[in-house]
Amino acid sequence: MSEQSEPRPEDADSLTLLLVAEDPLSARRIREMLERREGEGSRFSITSVPRVEDALVRLQHGGFDVMLLDHSVDEAHGLDSLQRARVAARAVPVVVLTYQRDEDFALEAVRTGAQDYLAKGEVTPALLARTLLHAVERHRMMRELTQAQQRQHFLASHDALTKLPNRYSFLASLRGLLAEAERRREEVAVLFFDLDGFKRINDSLGHAAGDELLGDVAGRLRRLIGKRDLVARLGGDEFVAALPAVRDPQRPLELAETIRAAIEKPYYLNGLECWVSTSIGISRHPRDGRDADALIRCADAAMYQAKGAGKNQIREFDEQMNESAQERFDLVNGLRDAIHSGLLALMFQPQVDIQREELVAAETLVRWHHPTRGAISPTEFIPVAEETGLMVPLGEWVLRTACATAASWRAVPGARVAVNISGRQLEQPDFSSRVQRILEETGLPRERLEIELTESLAASDGALAVLERLRELGIRTAIDDFGTGYSSLTRLRRLPVDTLKIDRSFVHGVSLNDPDAVILESMIRIASGLGLEVVAEGVETLEEMDALRALGCTLMQGYLFSKPLPKIDFEAEVGREDAEWRMPLDRPEAWLPLGERAAEPEPGPDDEGNLPAVRNLGSRPRHG
Ligand code: C2E
Ligand code: CA
Ligand code: CA
């Protein structure tokens, strides 16, 4: 056995060859053939060993481009050694040298993974070199192809953002896992996670921060989920895990609790400390279902219960939840129909200037008159619309109908109409052109439309450009629910908005000698200082009204003046000489006690689904 040169993989022009030849004569001949080819392309640096075993040891250290196996080696166990060489062949290509008539062996060699073979009697130096070079090249191409296929498979089965398996590969793995569990009569638990407050982060810090957060959440999940367990991102802020072979029924709950606690720890995004939490639902095979879809559905329903119970909680599935899952399903389908079959209606709630005793605007609030459930609150169905892609058509219908209605107001021809806009609408690249088109179609003068965006939405990354564009178009904008979001006043100052609507939680219960009124006072002062109009929302009592007026806020909206009214009542009401906001406000004794007013239900449709023609606001004594 000879060993004259070490592999030199770093030499680009030189190929490192591992020669396996038991017969030293044969080894020398091969060496001579390859080394004598001066000036003919690639050179070979050759290491030769007598047996396949030695070769395998060598290969473990790497550094070889190709292996040449002289078949006189280990004659008795020819194929056996070849099998072992095959292990090596994954790392380097193998070329086999056979005796002239041993075609069968040669073919078998190729079948077991060798790149090529040469018959000894026919070998010339050029042919040998070429065969080795081609083997190396083919092997390299095969490897690249395999890697590309693996990459493609990874991309198709994983979520690009978090690198976790995606919905499809999770379903496939879960099915496999369930089949195994059925065979072994084992239990499987499925955990469904949905982040609480993710939308708020996305809206206020931007999508890049949202993506980073999802990556962090995925990292925490991956760390806590066991090696045999599955974890995947279903999409959006939804994740799912499956635990096979659950022996201790407490384990899924304990793991869920560990994860819940880990997710609520702070995140650092854009140098800011942020928080989210997660609502978790658990379902179990075989108790809640035997197939993957059923288990995910049950865990999802349990997750919804956890959300409903105040978020950041864990719930196990139980039968009753199936009903609420069904209800939600019906809600989505019903809403889809409602948009098309005219079951949605708009209400208008006056915004009044108490100084000048006049109506300045009306906010549009959408209502859904469900055929069996009665009136459904927008706080219930707007989030469903946002999650299901129905928000854009719904929002567009609201906007168009509101503009058309306001364009037809005779009693208050100059009053503005305020329309709530969802983040889903704002995300549309052509949102402002759509608004512009609706104004043209309905003939409403642009200055009479006001777009309301919630505070966190207005402070989001994408909103600034839209707000600027709306301002260019001469359309007013308002920040809704002000005080409930995260935006700083400095950030607000840069936003091109016209109105600030103070959230009703700040208004509720405020009175002239209330120490909490300082917050309200500074909000009003700062907003006025920024040149913004300030509207107080949810004004219900005379005390609140007086306090607001004393603090310098004279634009108000709330039950004290009027509940939201159907279109037809609104027009009747605003046309009246003695409309309630025109009453001298210094005569509160003319007003009924609040209790009666609050108990008054909002008008709904009659048996045929028609909205009442005239709503009786006159249930309390009119002044006059
Ligand atoms: P919001 O924009 O803050 O609307 C004001 C809500 O406060 C309305 O509830 C209104 O009926 C209620 N409200 C008015 N005055 C008073 C008062 O004196 N006291 C109390 N306690 N509440 C008062 P509503 O109509 O149930 O709407 C709830 C939310 O649903 C709205 O909050 C808004 O965020 C959303 N929404 C309603 N219509 C639409 C719409 O067309 N599009 C979008 N995107 N969201 C809408
Ligand atoms: Ca609003
Ligand atoms: Ca509001």
XYZ file of C-alpha atoms and ligand atoms in Angstrom:
672
model
C 0.000 0.000 0.000
C 1.321 3.354 -0.856
C 0.320 6.765 0.176
C 2.176 9.377 -1.720
C 0.047 12.437 -1.669
C -2.485 13.926 0.677
C -5.735 15.350 -0.655
C -5.512 18.995 -1.663
C -9.119 20.086 -1.986
C -8.221 23.752 -2.021
C -6.446 23.408 -5.365
C -9.045 24.352 -7.926
C -7.299 22.770 -10.891
C -6.564 19.592 -9.092
C -9.001 16.811 -8.319
C -8.417 14.768 -5.203
C -8.875 11.100 -5.934
C -9.271 8.321 -3.425
C -8.112 5.170 -5.085
C -9.157 1.831 -3.620
C -6.998 -0.916 -5.075
C -5.820 -4.006 -3.272
C -3.339 -4.978 -5.916
C -0.340 -2.590 -5.664
C 0.427 -3.178 -9.299
C -2.977 -2.124 -10.373
C -2.735 0.922 -8.128
C 0.561 1.924 -9.663
C -0.769 1.540 -13.193
C -3.683 3.800 -12.487
C -1.494 6.338 -10.810
C 0.832 6.382 -13.796
C -2.015 6.796 -16.237
C -3.342 9.796 -14.417
C -0.023 11.420 -13.634
C 1.487 11.012 -17.067
C -1.069 13.257 -18.738
C 1.023 16.377 -18.623
C -0.613 19.594 -19.697
C -3.905 17.830 -20.288
C -6.401 19.673 -18.145
C -7.034 18.764 -14.546
C -4.360 17.121 -12.509
C -5.114 14.478 -9.961
C -3.749 14.272 -6.505
C -4.103 10.674 -5.530
C -4.420 8.908 -2.217
C -4.584 5.181 -2.460
C -5.767 2.654 0.076
C -6.087 -1.128 -0.272
C -9.573 -1.719 1.103
C -13.014 -0.188 1.157
C -12.919 -0.038 4.966
C -9.846 2.193 4.803
C -11.538 4.325 2.203
C -14.553 4.837 4.424
C -12.345 6.000 7.280
C -10.620 8.422 4.910
C -13.883 9.742 3.580
C -15.074 10.632 7.037
C -12.477 13.357 7.123
C -13.655 14.703 3.789
C -11.532 16.446 1.215
C -11.999 14.007 -1.683
C -13.626 14.832 -4.984
C -13.992 11.318 -6.344
C -13.368 7.687 -5.469
C -12.133 5.030 -7.867
C -12.895 1.483 -6.811
C -10.779 -1.199 -8.409
C -12.923 -4.274 -8.471
C -10.134 -6.726 -7.857
C -10.491 -5.454 -4.327
C -12.121 -7.814 -1.896
C -13.126 -10.049 -4.714
C -15.211 -12.377 -2.599
C -17.413 -9.622 -1.230
C -17.529 -7.453 -4.307
C -21.054 -6.218 -3.938
C -20.819 -6.045 -0.218
C -17.937 -3.614 -0.415
C -19.838 -1.773 -3.043
C -22.779 -1.442 -0.689
C -20.476 0.120 1.806
C -18.965 2.347 -0.784
C -22.459 3.467 -1.536
C -22.612 5.084 1.866
C -19.543 6.974 0.794
C -21.084 7.704 -2.563
C -23.447 10.186 -0.960
C -20.499 12.380 -0.198
C -18.335 11.669 -3.246
C -19.011 10.071 -6.594
C -17.718 6.542 -7.052
C -16.373 5.121 -10.322
C -15.829 1.362 -10.532
C -13.135 -0.402 -12.516
C -14.233 -3.899 -13.535
C -12.873 -6.781 -15.490
C -13.780 -6.889 -19.099
C -16.558 -9.455 -18.861
C -18.022 -8.447 -15.591
C -20.814 -6.299 -17.015
C -23.298 -7.569 -14.461
C -21.210 -6.371 -11.613
C -20.750 -3.021 -13.315
C -24.470 -2.526 -13.788
C -25.156 -3.551 -10.241
C -22.548 -1.040 -9.157
C -24.307 1.757 -10.972
C -27.615 0.630 -9.521
C -26.207 0.812 -6.014
C -25.073 4.361 -6.527
C -21.799 4.392 -8.438
C -21.634 7.193 -10.954
C -19.979 5.191 -13.690
C -17.847 2.157 -14.497
C -14.928 1.363 -16.745
C -13.776 -1.962 -18.124
C -10.113 -2.481 -17.294
C -8.952 -3.623 -20.691
C -10.399 -0.565 -22.417
C -9.071 2.079 -20.124
C -6.832 4.724 -21.631
C -5.385 7.606 -19.625
C -7.677 10.078 -21.395
C -10.784 7.960 -20.900
C -10.004 7.413 -17.235
C -9.460 11.110 -16.587
C -12.568 12.086 -18.511
C -14.722 9.518 -16.728
C -13.549 10.737 -13.347
C -14.130 14.377 -14.269
C -17.611 13.672 -15.564
C -18.453 11.708 -12.480
C -17.477 14.663 -10.331
C -19.480 17.069 -12.463
C -22.573 14.855 -12.583
C -22.432 14.292 -8.871
C -22.223 18.019 -8.251
C -25.238 18.649 -10.467
C -27.221 15.923 -8.766
C -26.409 17.377 -5.391
C -27.505 20.847 -6.443
C -30.684 19.438 -7.839
C -31.415 17.593 -4.620
C -30.702 20.707 -2.604
C -32.994 22.762 -4.811
C -35.705 20.151 -4.420
C -35.242 20.138 -0.685
C -35.378 23.928 -0.616
C -38.517 23.902 -2.692
C -40.086 21.334 -0.446
C -39.155 23.404 2.590
C -40.658 26.548 1.086
C -43.860 24.793 0.154
C -44.254 23.229 3.558
C -43.025 26.066 5.770
C -44.108 29.546 6.611
C -41.609 31.971 5.117
C -41.809 34.439 7.997
C -41.393 32.199 11.031
C -39.805 29.144 9.337
C -42.346 27.000 11.157
C -44.246 24.345 9.200
C -47.329 25.790 7.523
C -50.967 24.729 7.645
C -50.606 22.124 4.895
C -47.635 20.334 6.291
C -49.129 20.509 9.778
C -52.306 18.845 8.546
C -50.300 16.155 6.784
C -48.150 15.482 9.858
C -51.153 15.526 12.167
C -52.921 12.978 9.979
C -49.903 10.701 10.175
C -49.722 11.181 13.891
C -53.430 10.391 14.338
C -53.183 7.214 12.259
C -50.341 6.107 14.497
C -52.333 7.036 17.609
C -55.346 5.029 16.422
C -53.136 1.998 15.943
C -51.546 2.286 19.329
C -54.676 3.502 21.085
C -52.961 6.614 22.273
C -54.299 10.097 22.909
C -53.317 13.208 21.008
C -53.922 16.795 22.072
C -54.233 19.760 19.720
C -53.479 23.270 20.994
C -54.733 26.305 19.105
C -53.132 29.690 19.811
C -54.352 33.110 18.770
C -52.518 36.233 19.856
C -54.438 38.893 21.729
C -53.667 42.453 20.792
C -51.548 41.622 17.750
C -53.597 43.865 15.489
C -52.972 46.763 17.836
C -49.202 46.277 17.510
C -49.443 45.876 13.752
C -51.568 49.005 13.467
C -49.540 51.180 15.770
C -45.965 50.010 15.144
C -46.280 48.874 11.540
C -46.134 45.570 9.695
C -42.382 45.163 9.962
C -42.635 45.255 13.752
C -45.634 42.926 13.554
C -43.583 40.449 11.513
C -40.741 40.630 13.980
C -43.133 39.954 16.818
C -44.521 36.881 15.039
C -40.964 35.639 14.585
C -40.301 36.083 18.304
C -43.517 34.311 19.232
C -42.599 31.426 16.905
C -39.195 31.223 18.588
C -40.759 30.981 22.041
C -43.158 28.290 20.841
C -40.391 26.298 19.215
C -38.347 26.369 22.394
C -41.181 25.118 24.578
C -42.703 22.496 22.321
C -41.242 19.016 22.751
C -39.137 17.288 20.093
C -41.855 14.794 19.215
C -44.580 17.441 19.209
C -45.674 19.396 16.158
C -45.921 23.144 15.964
C -46.972 25.267 12.998
C -48.205 28.693 11.989
C -51.661 28.510 10.520
C -51.576 32.054 9.214
C -51.910 35.578 10.597
C -51.437 35.441 14.338
C -52.679 31.875 14.657
C -50.440 29.001 15.682
C -51.185 25.379 16.385
C -49.450 22.485 18.111
C -50.105 18.767 18.416
C -48.871 16.530 21.216
C -48.725 12.814 20.414
C -48.952 9.980 22.939
C -50.452 11.970 25.773
C -50.281 9.718 28.818
C -50.694 12.278 31.547
C -53.933 14.140 30.786
C -52.554 17.179 32.613
C -49.620 17.597 30.246
C -51.415 19.552 27.488
C -52.784 21.957 30.098
C -49.417 22.365 31.736
C -47.680 22.981 28.447
C -50.395 25.461 27.446
C -49.865 27.297 30.704
C -46.091 27.405 30.210
C -46.603 28.800 26.719
C -49.231 31.285 27.842
C -46.836 32.622 30.472
C -43.929 32.766 27.999
C -45.887 34.645 25.343
C -46.991 37.379 27.723
C -43.407 38.325 28.578
C -42.319 41.599 26.954
C -41.034 41.916 23.387
C -38.629 44.563 22.166
C -39.627 46.045 18.836
C -38.123 49.197 17.377
C -36.548 49.764 20.769
C -39.957 49.750 22.428
C -41.186 47.337 25.023
C -44.454 45.738 23.867
C -46.794 43.063 25.071
C -49.144 40.559 23.560
C -50.832 37.596 25.119
C -52.348 34.456 23.700
C -55.694 32.740 24.012
C -55.368 28.976 23.865
C -57.900 26.267 23.030
C -57.294 22.555 23.556
C -58.978 19.582 21.929
C -58.254 15.887 22.406
C -58.267 12.828 20.253
C -60.271 10.626 20.434
C -62.629 12.413 22.864
C -63.413 15.461 20.692
C -62.862 13.971 17.272
C -60.844 11.445 15.362
C -59.667 13.386 12.330
C -57.344 16.331 11.989
C -59.928 18.827 10.746
C -62.361 18.086 13.555
C -59.658 18.426 16.196
C -58.441 21.734 14.839
C -62.014 23.009 14.628
C -62.686 22.039 18.244
C -59.439 23.585 19.486
C -60.326 26.740 17.520
C -63.779 26.856 19.141
C -62.204 26.445 22.584
C -59.746 29.242 21.742
C -62.703 31.504 20.916
C -64.159 30.778 24.315
C -60.842 31.694 25.908
C -60.913 35.004 24.009
C -64.487 35.626 25.007
C -63.638 34.957 28.636
C -61.225 37.879 28.651
C -58.214 36.658 26.610
C -54.840 35.390 27.818
C -56.568 32.202 28.978
C -56.757 28.495 28.272
C -59.910 26.529 27.536
C -60.575 22.861 26.913
C -63.120 22.047 24.268
C -66.554 20.896 25.323
C -69.650 20.029 23.298
C -71.377 23.304 23.971
C -68.595 25.097 22.129
C -69.544 23.338 18.953
C -72.720 25.331 19.017
C -70.931 28.643 19.341
C -68.546 27.658 16.552
C -71.617 26.958 14.469
C -73.019 30.334 15.449
C -69.901 32.089 14.281
C -69.995 30.200 11.042
C -73.608 31.273 10.578
C -72.645 34.835 11.417
C -70.083 34.955 8.620
C -72.491 33.481 6.102
C -75.361 35.645 7.292
C -73.247 38.771 6.990
C -72.285 37.879 3.451
C -75.993 37.648 2.596
C -76.941 40.719 4.605
C -74.778 42.977 2.461
C -76.576 41.780 -0.644
C -80.111 41.478 0.673
C -80.498 44.872 2.268
C -80.514 43.751 5.896
C -77.899 46.314 6.779
C -79.096 49.768 7.728
C -77.400 52.984 8.630
C -78.147 55.096 11.663
C -77.118 58.690 12.063
C -76.169 60.216 15.386
C -76.090 64.010 15.637
C -72.992 65.920 16.668
C -74.039 69.244 18.067
C -72.407 72.542 18.798
C -73.899 73.476 22.157
C -72.649 77.032 21.936
C -74.396 77.778 18.700
C -77.133 75.259 19.384
C -76.924 73.659 16.028
C -76.276 70.328 14.472
C -72.893 70.304 12.752
C -72.539 66.697 11.721
C -73.902 63.198 12.049
C -71.913 60.029 12.587
C -72.927 57.029 10.497
C -73.322 53.811 12.476
C -74.131 50.595 10.737
C -76.795 48.159 11.963
C -77.540 44.597 11.025
C -81.134 43.506 11.334
C -80.751 39.759 11.467
C -83.848 37.809 10.377
C -83.851 35.575 13.478
C -81.461 37.133 15.964
C -82.745 40.684 15.702
C -80.362 43.629 15.773
C -76.691 42.630 15.926
C -74.223 45.194 17.235
C -71.435 46.396 14.970
C -69.010 45.605 17.786
C -69.917 41.974 17.138
C -69.991 41.820 13.353
C -67.363 44.384 12.287
C -64.517 42.221 13.689
C -65.997 39.206 11.875
C -66.156 41.215 8.667
C -62.541 42.286 9.163
C -61.380 38.709 9.602
C -63.180 37.345 6.589
C -62.576 39.836 3.818
C -66.127 41.172 3.992
C -65.035 44.484 5.460
C -64.095 46.102 2.186
C -67.452 45.586 0.428
C -69.313 46.373 3.649
C -67.309 49.536 4.299
C -67.737 50.660 0.732
C -71.509 50.189 0.984
C -71.583 52.230 4.213
C -69.543 55.015 2.671
C -71.607 55.220 -0.497
C -74.944 55.074 1.335
C -73.835 57.640 3.921
C -72.657 60.071 1.244
C -75.823 59.624 -0.810
C -77.978 60.183 2.275
C -76.113 63.284 3.395
C -76.290 64.712 -0.107
C -80.075 64.578 0.183
C -80.440 66.289 3.574
C -82.694 69.297 3.145
C -83.078 70.462 6.728
C -79.354 70.627 7.409
C -77.846 71.099 3.964
C -74.407 71.997 5.298
C -74.078 69.288 7.933
C -71.190 66.902 7.620
C -71.458 63.158 7.627
C -68.838 61.196 9.575
C -68.059 57.646 8.451
C -66.060 55.044 10.380
C -63.342 53.380 8.345
C -61.756 50.046 9.140
C -58.080 49.238 8.824
C -58.956 46.706 6.124
C -60.299 49.544 3.974
C -57.313 51.747 4.625
C -54.997 48.969 3.467
C -56.394 49.162 -0.035
C -53.850 50.928 -2.201
C -56.550 52.913 -3.991
C -58.595 53.809 -0.912
C -58.532 57.583 -1.414
C -59.473 57.306 -5.092
C -62.396 55.107 -4.112
C -63.549 57.781 -1.677
C -63.163 60.414 -4.334
C -65.183 58.366 -6.804
C -67.982 57.859 -4.283
C -68.128 61.616 -3.680
C -68.441 62.233 -7.392
C -71.101 59.573 -7.825
C -73.231 60.781 -4.932
C -72.682 64.489 -5.482
C -71.709 65.140 -1.865
C -69.365 68.134 -1.585
C -65.996 66.917 -0.334
C -65.874 69.199 2.685
C -69.019 67.560 4.011
C -67.407 64.154 4.468
C -65.369 63.282 7.516
C -63.472 59.991 7.721
C -63.113 58.548 11.236
C -60.094 56.400 12.012
C -59.423 54.925 15.421
C -56.399 56.292 17.181
C -54.228 53.219 16.748
C -55.148 52.993 13.081
C -54.364 56.676 12.485
C -50.982 56.215 14.150
C -50.072 53.190 12.020
C -47.327 53.356 9.411
C -49.497 53.214 6.336
C -52.034 55.750 7.559
C -49.937 58.881 7.167
C -49.803 58.731 3.380
C -53.559 58.092 3.179
C -54.326 60.942 5.574
C -52.169 63.277 3.504
C -53.864 62.203 0.320
C -57.325 62.735 1.847
C -56.280 66.192 2.973
C -55.118 66.998 -0.576
C -58.530 65.903 -1.783
C -60.170 68.260 0.718
C -61.731 65.494 2.792
C -61.790 65.921 6.559
C -60.444 63.288 8.915
C -61.066 62.555 12.577
C -59.270 60.457 15.163
C -61.837 58.283 16.881
C -61.800 56.918 20.436
C -58.969 59.263 21.284
C -57.187 58.392 24.514
C -57.564 54.631 24.157
C -54.658 54.029 21.796
C -50.953 54.267 22.182
C -50.109 57.285 20.107
C -48.135 60.061 21.686
C -49.199 63.618 21.255
C -45.961 64.387 19.433
C -46.857 61.786 16.870
C -50.367 63.185 16.644
C -49.057 66.628 15.925
C -47.571 65.385 12.691
C -50.800 63.791 11.522
C -52.865 65.787 9.070
C -56.228 65.408 10.843
C -59.010 67.886 11.567
C -60.907 66.465 14.495
C -60.207 64.628 17.714
C -63.022 62.569 19.169
C -62.458 62.042 22.859
C -63.419 58.522 23.833
C -66.498 58.253 25.962
C -64.607 56.549 28.779
C -63.052 59.953 29.587
C -66.396 61.685 29.401
C -68.338 59.196 31.463
C -69.173 60.543 34.901
C -67.129 63.710 34.604
C -68.369 66.713 36.564
C -67.239 70.225 37.336
C -65.512 69.373 40.606
C -64.104 66.042 39.493
C -60.328 65.750 39.995
C -60.156 63.352 37.043
C -61.256 66.191 34.826
C -57.596 67.257 34.548
C -56.921 64.544 31.976
C -59.862 65.706 29.958
C -58.827 69.284 30.344
C -55.305 68.702 29.096
C -56.579 66.650 26.148
C -58.885 69.478 25.157
C -56.220 72.133 25.653
C -53.572 70.315 23.664
C -55.954 69.442 20.840
C -57.167 73.016 20.596
C -53.561 74.133 20.701
C -52.890 71.938 17.678
C -55.793 73.610 15.909
C -57.977 70.527 16.023
C -61.693 70.457 16.587
C -62.596 68.465 19.671
C -65.734 66.358 19.858
C -66.677 64.690 23.136
C -68.302 61.304 22.600
C -70.900 59.558 24.710
C -72.256 62.601 26.524
C -75.177 61.278 28.538
C -75.817 63.717 31.343
C -76.153 67.423 31.890
C -73.312 67.264 34.424
C -71.006 65.867 31.767
C -72.137 68.505 29.307
C -71.578 71.325 31.800
C -68.141 70.051 32.730
C -67.122 69.752 29.090
C -68.361 73.216 28.306
C -66.431 74.614 31.246
C -63.301 72.881 29.951
C -63.724 74.528 26.578
C -65.266 71.718 24.559
C -68.474 72.648 22.832
C -68.855 69.926 20.198
C -70.633 66.890 21.587
C -72.258 63.653 20.620
C -74.213 61.331 22.857
C -77.514 60.047 24.121
C -78.153 63.342 25.891
C -78.762 64.913 22.512
C -79.887 61.931 20.518
C -79.389 58.251 20.053
C -78.414 57.128 16.569
C -81.490 57.552 14.372
C -82.632 55.802 11.218
C -82.296 57.954 8.141
C -85.945 58.913 7.967
C -86.258 59.868 11.650
C -83.042 61.762 11.463
C -84.389 63.963 8.712
C -87.677 64.476 10.518
C -85.856 65.247 13.731
C -83.269 67.667 12.424
C -85.976 69.523 10.567
C -87.938 70.325 13.682
C -87.909 73.810 15.006
C -87.806 72.459 18.545
C -85.192 69.774 17.912
C -83.723 68.932 21.246
C -80.266 70.457 20.781
C -82.000 73.704 20.075
C -83.548 73.743 23.505
C -82.162 76.380 25.817
C -79.632 74.364 27.662
C -79.906 76.423 30.795
C -83.256 74.836 31.583
C -82.356 71.290 32.541
C -85.622 70.822 34.443
C -87.233 70.440 31.020
C -85.413 67.145 30.576
C -86.588 63.802 31.729
C -84.516 61.874 34.261
C -81.761 59.995 32.562
C -82.938 56.519 33.547
C -85.920 56.724 31.261
C -83.846 57.975 28.423
C -81.253 55.255 28.672
C -83.933 52.567 28.759
C -85.337 53.720 25.467
C -84.476 51.065 22.894
C -83.071 51.955 19.553
C -85.688 51.662 16.838
C -85.593 48.350 15.039
C -87.447 47.019 12.010
C -91.087 45.951 12.247
C -92.316 42.462 11.374
C -91.730 43.047 7.706
C -88.257 44.285 8.321
C -89.073 47.935 7.652
C -87.524 50.508 9.850
C -90.039 52.669 11.713
C -91.011 55.778 9.862
C -90.941 58.119 12.817
C -89.208 57.514 16.063
C -90.845 58.966 19.065
C -88.241 61.197 20.585
C -91.079 63.129 22.148
C -91.585 60.695 24.987
C -90.278 63.369 27.240
C -91.806 66.803 27.504
C -90.643 69.106 24.789
C -89.675 72.554 25.660
C -91.386 75.261 23.775
P -67.725 54.417 17.693
O -67.218 54.873 16.374
O -66.979 54.885 18.892
O -69.235 54.829 17.730
C -69.854 55.366 18.809
C -70.584 54.306 19.541
O -71.048 54.841 20.778
C -71.832 53.849 18.800
O -72.062 52.495 19.145
C -72.912 54.708 19.445
O -74.200 54.147 19.335
C -72.443 54.731 20.866
N -72.917 55.890 21.585
C -73.258 57.086 21.095
N -73.628 57.919 22.081
C -73.510 57.230 23.230
C -73.733 57.566 24.608
O -74.135 58.662 24.979
N -73.488 56.595 25.518
C -73.058 55.360 25.163
N -72.844 54.469 26.106
N -72.817 55.013 23.868
C -73.048 55.950 22.933
P -72.362 51.471 18.027
O -73.274 52.086 17.038
O -72.769 50.222 18.707
O -70.986 51.276 17.315
C -69.964 50.683 17.979
C -68.694 50.751 17.190
O -68.813 49.989 15.996
C -68.359 52.132 16.719
O -67.763 52.824 17.757
C -67.437 51.852 15.573
O -66.131 51.610 16.034
C -68.007 50.585 15.008
N -68.784 50.904 13.815
C -70.076 51.257 13.743
N -70.427 51.472 12.445
C -69.338 51.241 11.705
C -69.043 51.299 10.293
O -69.887 51.617 9.450
N -67.789 50.993 9.900
C -66.824 50.663 10.801
N -65.605 50.371 10.340
N -67.050 50.592 12.112
C -68.290 50.892 12.569
Ca -66.715 56.543 15.367
Ca -65.708 56.548 19.089
